[in-house]
Coordinates of N, CA and C in Angstrom, one line a residue:
M1315 N 11.4 8.5 -8.2 CA 11.9 8.7 -6.9 C 13.2 8.1 -7.0
K1316 N 14.4 9.0 -6.4 CA 15.7 8.5 -6.2 C 16.2 8.4 -4.8
L1317 N 16.8 7.5 -4.5 CA 17.4 7.2 -3.0 C 18.6 7.0 -3.3
T1318 N 19.6 8.0 -2.6 CA 21.0 7.5 -2.5 C 21.6 7.6 -1.3
F1319 N 22.5 6.9 -1.1 CA 23.4 6.8 0.3 C 24.9 7.5 0.0
T1320 N 25.1 8.4 0.9 CA 26.5 9.0 0.8 C 27.6 8.1 1.2
D1321 N 28.7 8.1 0.9 CA 30.0 7.3 1.1 C 29.9 7.2 2.8
T1322 N 29.8 8.3 3.4 CA 29.8 8.3 4.9 C 28.7 7.5 5.5
A1323 N 27.5 7.5 5.0 CA 26.4 6.7 5.4 C 26.7 5.2 5.2
I1324 N 27.3 4.8 4.0 CA 27.6 3.5 3.6 C 28.6 2.9 4.7
E1325 N 29.6 3.7 4.9 CA 30.8 3.5 5.8 C 30.3 3.0 7.1
A1326 N 29.2 3.8 7.6 CA 28.7 3.7 9.0 C 27.8 2.5 8.9
L1327 N 27.0 2.2 8.0 CA 26.2 1.0 7.9 C 27.2 -0.2 7.7
K1328 N 28.2 -0.2 7.1 CA 29.3 -1.2 7.0 C 29.9 -1.7 8.2
K1329 N 30.1 -0.6 9.1 CA 30.6 -0.7 10.5 C 29.6 -1.4 11.5
R1330 N 28.4 -1.3 11.1 CA 27.2 -2.0 11.9 C 26.7 -3.3 11.3
D1331 N 27.6 -3.7 10.1 CA 27.1 -4.9 9.5 C 25.6 -4.7 9.0
M1332 N 25.2 -3.6 8.6 CA 23.8 -3.4 8.1 C 23.8 -3.0 6.9
T1333 N 24.2 -3.6 5.9 CA 24.0 -3.2 4.4 C 23.3 -4.3 3.5
Q1334 N 22.7 -5.4 4.3 CA 22.0 -6.3 3.7 C 20.4 -6.3 4.0
S1335 N 19.9 -6.6 3.0 CA 18.2 -6.7 3.3 C 17.8 -5.5 3.7
L1336 N 18.0 -4.4 3.2 CA 17.5 -3.0 3.8 C 16.1 -2.7 3.5
S1337 N 15.5 -2.0 4.5 CA 14.0 -1.6 4.1 C 13.8 -0.2 4.7
L1338 N 13.1 0.6 4.0 CA 12.6 1.9 4.6 C 11.2 1.8 5.0
F1339 N 11.1 1.9 6.5 CA 9.9 1.7 7.0 C 9.3 3.0 7.6
Y1340 N 7.8 3.4 7.2 CA 7.4 4.6 7.6 C 6.4 4.2 9.0
Y1341 N 7.0 4.6 10.3 CA 6.1 4.6 11.4 C 5.2 5.8 11.7
T1342 N 3.8 5.5 11.7 CA 2.9 6.4 12.0 C 2.1 6.1 13.3
D1343 N 1.7 7.1 14.0 CA 1.0 6.6 15.2 C -0.4 7.0 15.2
S1344 N -0.8 7.3 14.0 CA -2.3 7.7 14.0 C -2.8 7.0 12.7
D1345 N -4.3 6.9 12.4 CA -4.8 6.4 11.4 C -4.9 7.4 10.1
C1346 N -4.4 8.5 10.2 CA -4.8 9.5 9.1 C -3.6 9.6 8.1
G1347 N -2.4 9.0 8.4 CA -1.4 8.8 7.4 C -1.0 10.2 7.2
C1348 N -1.1 11.1 8.0 CA -0.5 12.5 7.8 C 1.0 12.5 7.8
P1349 N 1.7 13.4 7.1 CA 3.2 13.2 7.2 C 3.7 13.8 8.4
S1350 N 2.8 14.6 9.0 CA 3.6 15.1 10.5 C 3.3 14.1 11.5
S1351 N 2.5 12.8 11.2 CA 2.2 11.8 12.2 C 3.2 10.8 12.2
G1352 N 4.2 10.8 11.3 CA 5.1 9.6 11.3 C 6.5 9.9 10.8
I1353 N 7.5 9.0 10.9 CA 8.8 9.3 10.4 C 9.2 7.8 9.8
F1354 N 10.3 8.2 9.0 CA 10.8 7.0 8.4 C 12.0 6.3 9.2
A1355 N 12.1 5.2 9.2 CA 13.3 4.5 9.8 C 14.0 3.6 8.8
L1356 N 15.1 3.4 8.8 CA 15.9 2.4 7.9 C 16.3 1.3 8.8
R1357 N 15.8 0.1 8.1 CA 15.9 -1.1 8.9 C 16.9 -2.1 8.0
S1358 N 17.7 -3.0 8.7 CA 18.5 -4.1 7.9 C 17.7 -5.5 8.4
H1359 N 18.1 -6.4 7.6 CA 17.5 -7.7 7.8 C 16.1 -7.7 8.2
D1360 N 15.4 -7.2 7.3 CA 13.9 -6.9 7.6 C 13.1 -7.7 6.7
D1361 N 13.6 -8.6 5.6 CA 13.3 -9.1 4.4 C 12.1 -10.0 4.6
L1362 N 11.9 -10.5 5.8 CA 10.7 -11.6 6.1 C 9.3 -10.6 6.3
D1363 N 9.4 -9.5 6.5 CA 8.1 -8.8 6.8 C 7.3 -8.6 5.7
T1364 N 6.0 -8.9 5.6 CA 4.9 -9.0 4.6 C 4.5 -7.5 4.3
I1365 N 4.7 -6.5 5.2 CA 4.3 -5.0 5.0 C 4.9 -4.3 3.7
Y1366 N 5.8 -5.0 3.2 CA 6.3 -4.1 2.0 C 5.9 -4.6 0.8
D1367 N 5.6 -3.6 -0.2 CA 5.1 -4.0 -1.2 C 5.7 -3.0 -2.6
A1368 N 7.1 -2.5 -2.5 CA 7.6 -2.0 -3.6 C 9.0 -2.0 -3.2
I1369 N 9.8 -1.9 -4.2 CA 11.1 -1.7 -4.2 C 11.7 -0.5 -4.7
V1370 N 12.6 0.2 -4.3 CA 13.4 1.2 -4.5 C 14.9 1.1 -4.8
E1371 N 15.3 1.2 -6.1 CA 16.7 1.2 -6.5 C 17.7 2.2 -5.6
T1372 N 18.6 1.8 -5.2 CA 19.5 2.8 -4.7 C 21.0 2.6 -5.1
N1373 N 21.9 3.2 -4.6 CA 23.4 3.0 -5.1 C 24.1 2.0 -4.3
I1374 N 23.3 1.4 -3.3 CA 24.0 0.2 -2.7 C 23.0 -1.1 -2.8
G1375 N 22.1 -0.9 -3.7 CA 21.2 -2.0 -4.1 C 19.8 -1.7 -3.7
D1376 N 18.8 -2.6 -4.1 CA 17.5 -2.3 -4.0 C 17.0 -2.4 -2.4
I1377 N 16.2 -1.6 -1.9 CA 15.5 -1.8 -0.7 C 14.1 -1.8 -0.9
I1378 N 13.6 -2.4 0.1 CA 11.9 -2.7 0.2 C 11.5 -1.6 0.8
V1379 N 10.4 -1.1 0.5 CA 9.4 -0.1 1.1 C 7.8 -0.3 1.2
Q1380 N 7.4 0.5 1.9 CA 5.5 0.4 1.9 C 5.3 1.5 0.8
K1381 N 4.8 0.9 -0.5 CA 4.5 1.7 -1.5 C 3.7 3.0 -1.0
W1382 N 2.8 3.1 -0.2 CA 1.8 3.9 0.1 C 2.6 5.1 0.8
A1383 N 3.7 4.8 1.5 CA 4.6 5.8 2.3 C 5.4 6.6 1.3
L1384 N 5.6 6.3 0.1 CA 6.6 7.0 -0.9 C 6.0 8.4 -1.0
V1385 N 5.0 8.6 -1.0 CA 4.4 10.1 -1.0 C 5.0 11.0 -0.4
Y1386 N 5.6 10.7 0.9 CA 6.0 11.6 1.8 C 7.6 11.8 1.5
L1387 N 8.2 11.2 0.4 CA 9.4 11.6 0.0 C 9.3 12.1 -1.1
D1388 N 10.7 12.9 -1.7 CA 10.6 13.7 -2.6 C 11.2 13.1 -3.9
T1389 N 11.6 13.8 -5.0 CA 12.2 13.2 -6.1 C 13.5 12.8 -5.9
D1390 N 14.3 13.6 -5.2 CA 15.7 13.1 -5.1 C 16.1 13.1 -3.3
N1391 N 16.2 12.0 -2.9 CA 16.4 11.8 -1.5 C 17.8 11.3 -1.3
V1392 N 18.5 11.6 -0.1 CA 19.6 11.1 0.2 C 19.7 10.7 1.8
I1393 N 20.4 9.7 1.9 CA 20.6 9.3 3.5 C 22.1 9.4 3.7
D1394 N 22.3 10.3 4.6 CA 23.7 10.8 5.1 C 23.9 10.3 6.6
Y1395 N 25.2 10.6 6.9 CA 25.6 10.2 8.2 C 26.4 11.3 8.8
K1396 N 25.9 11.8 10.1 CA 26.8 12.9 10.6 C 27.6 12.2 11.8
E1397 N 28.7 12.1 11.5 CA 29.9 11.3 12.4 C 29.7 12.2 13.8
S1398 N 29.9 13.4 13.8 CA 30.0 14.1 15.2 C 28.9 13.8 16.1
Q1399 N 27.9 13.5 15.5 CA 26.5 13.2 16.3 C 26.1 11.7 16.3
G1400 N 26.6 11.0 15.4 CA 26.2 9.7 15.4 C 25.0 9.4 14.8
T1401 N 24.5 10.2 14.0 CA 23.1 10.2 13.5 C 22.9 9.9 12.0
F1402 N 22.1 9.3 11.5 CA 21.8 9.2 10.1 C 20.8 10.5 9.7
I1403 N 20.9 10.9 8.6 CA 20.0 12.1 8.2 C 19.3 11.6 6.8
L1404 N 18.1 11.9 7.0 CA 17.2 11.7 5.6 C 17.0 13.1 5.2
K1405 N 17.4 13.5 3.9 CA 17.1 14.8 3.3 C 16.8 14.5 1.9
S1406 N 16.3 15.8 1.3 CA 15.8 16.0 0.0 C 16.2 17.3 -0.7
E1407 N 15.6 17.6 -1.8 CA 15.7 18.8 -2.2 C 15.1 19.8 -1.7
R1408 N 14.0 19.5 -0.9 CA 13.2 20.3 0.2 C 13.8 20.7 1.3
G1409 N 14.9 19.9 1.7 CA 15.6 19.9 3.1 C 15.5 18.7 3.8
Y1410 N 15.8 18.8 5.2 CA 15.9 17.7 6.1 C 14.2 17.0 6.4
L1411 N 14.2 15.9 6.0 CA 12.9 15.1 6.3 C 13.1 14.3 7.5
N1412 N 14.3 14.2 8.0 CA 14.6 13.5 9.5 C 16.1 13.6 9.7
M1413 N 16.4 14.6 10.8 CA 17.9 14.7 11.1 C 18.3 13.7 12.0
N1414 N 17.3 12.6 12.6 CA 18.0 11.6 13.2 C 17.0 10.5 12.9
L1415 N 17.4 10.1 11.6 CA 16.8 8.9 11.1 C 17.2 7.5 12.0
P1416 N 16.1 7.0 12.6 CA 16.4 5.7 13.2 C 16.9 4.6 12.2
V1417 N 17.7 3.9 12.6 CA 18.1 2.9 12.0 C 18.3 1.5 12.9
E1418 N 17.7 0.6 12.4 CA 17.2 -0.7 13.3 C 17.7 -1.9 12.7
D1419 N 18.6 -2.7 13.6 CA 18.8 -4.0 12.9 C 18.0 -5.1 13.5
K1420 N 17.1 -5.6 12.6 CA 15.9 -6.6 13.0 C 16.4 -7.7 13.5
R1421 N 17.7 -8.1 13.4 CA 18.2 -9.3 14.0 C 18.3 -9.2 15.5
K1422 N 18.4 -7.8 16.2 CA 18.5 -7.7 17.4 C 17.3 -7.3 18.1
V1423 N 16.1 -7.5 17.3 CA 15.0 -7.2 17.8 C 14.2 -8.5 18.2
H1424 N 13.6 -8.5 19.3 CA 13.1 -9.7 20.0 C 11.5 -9.7 20.0

């Protein structure tokens, strides 16, 4: 599995000071683990959370992930940023996986 950040996404993360300690978290609201019941979120400064059990190499460094959630990604995944809408996008060779990828700074969560 490959995960790449576009230059536009990298710049948007830098403006938010969110390029350190990245994780890709899968939110699900049911116990079935169905792909239609959850979404991915990109988090920064989330390195103290013990729910992560795998590492994915990216073009901006390693990010931590939940190993079980990797089945919902494809072979070649990209995180992009659409400046006109102010949103991050997760896409793959099969198309858009999330056109409004949540990006969370865990330093600001209480």
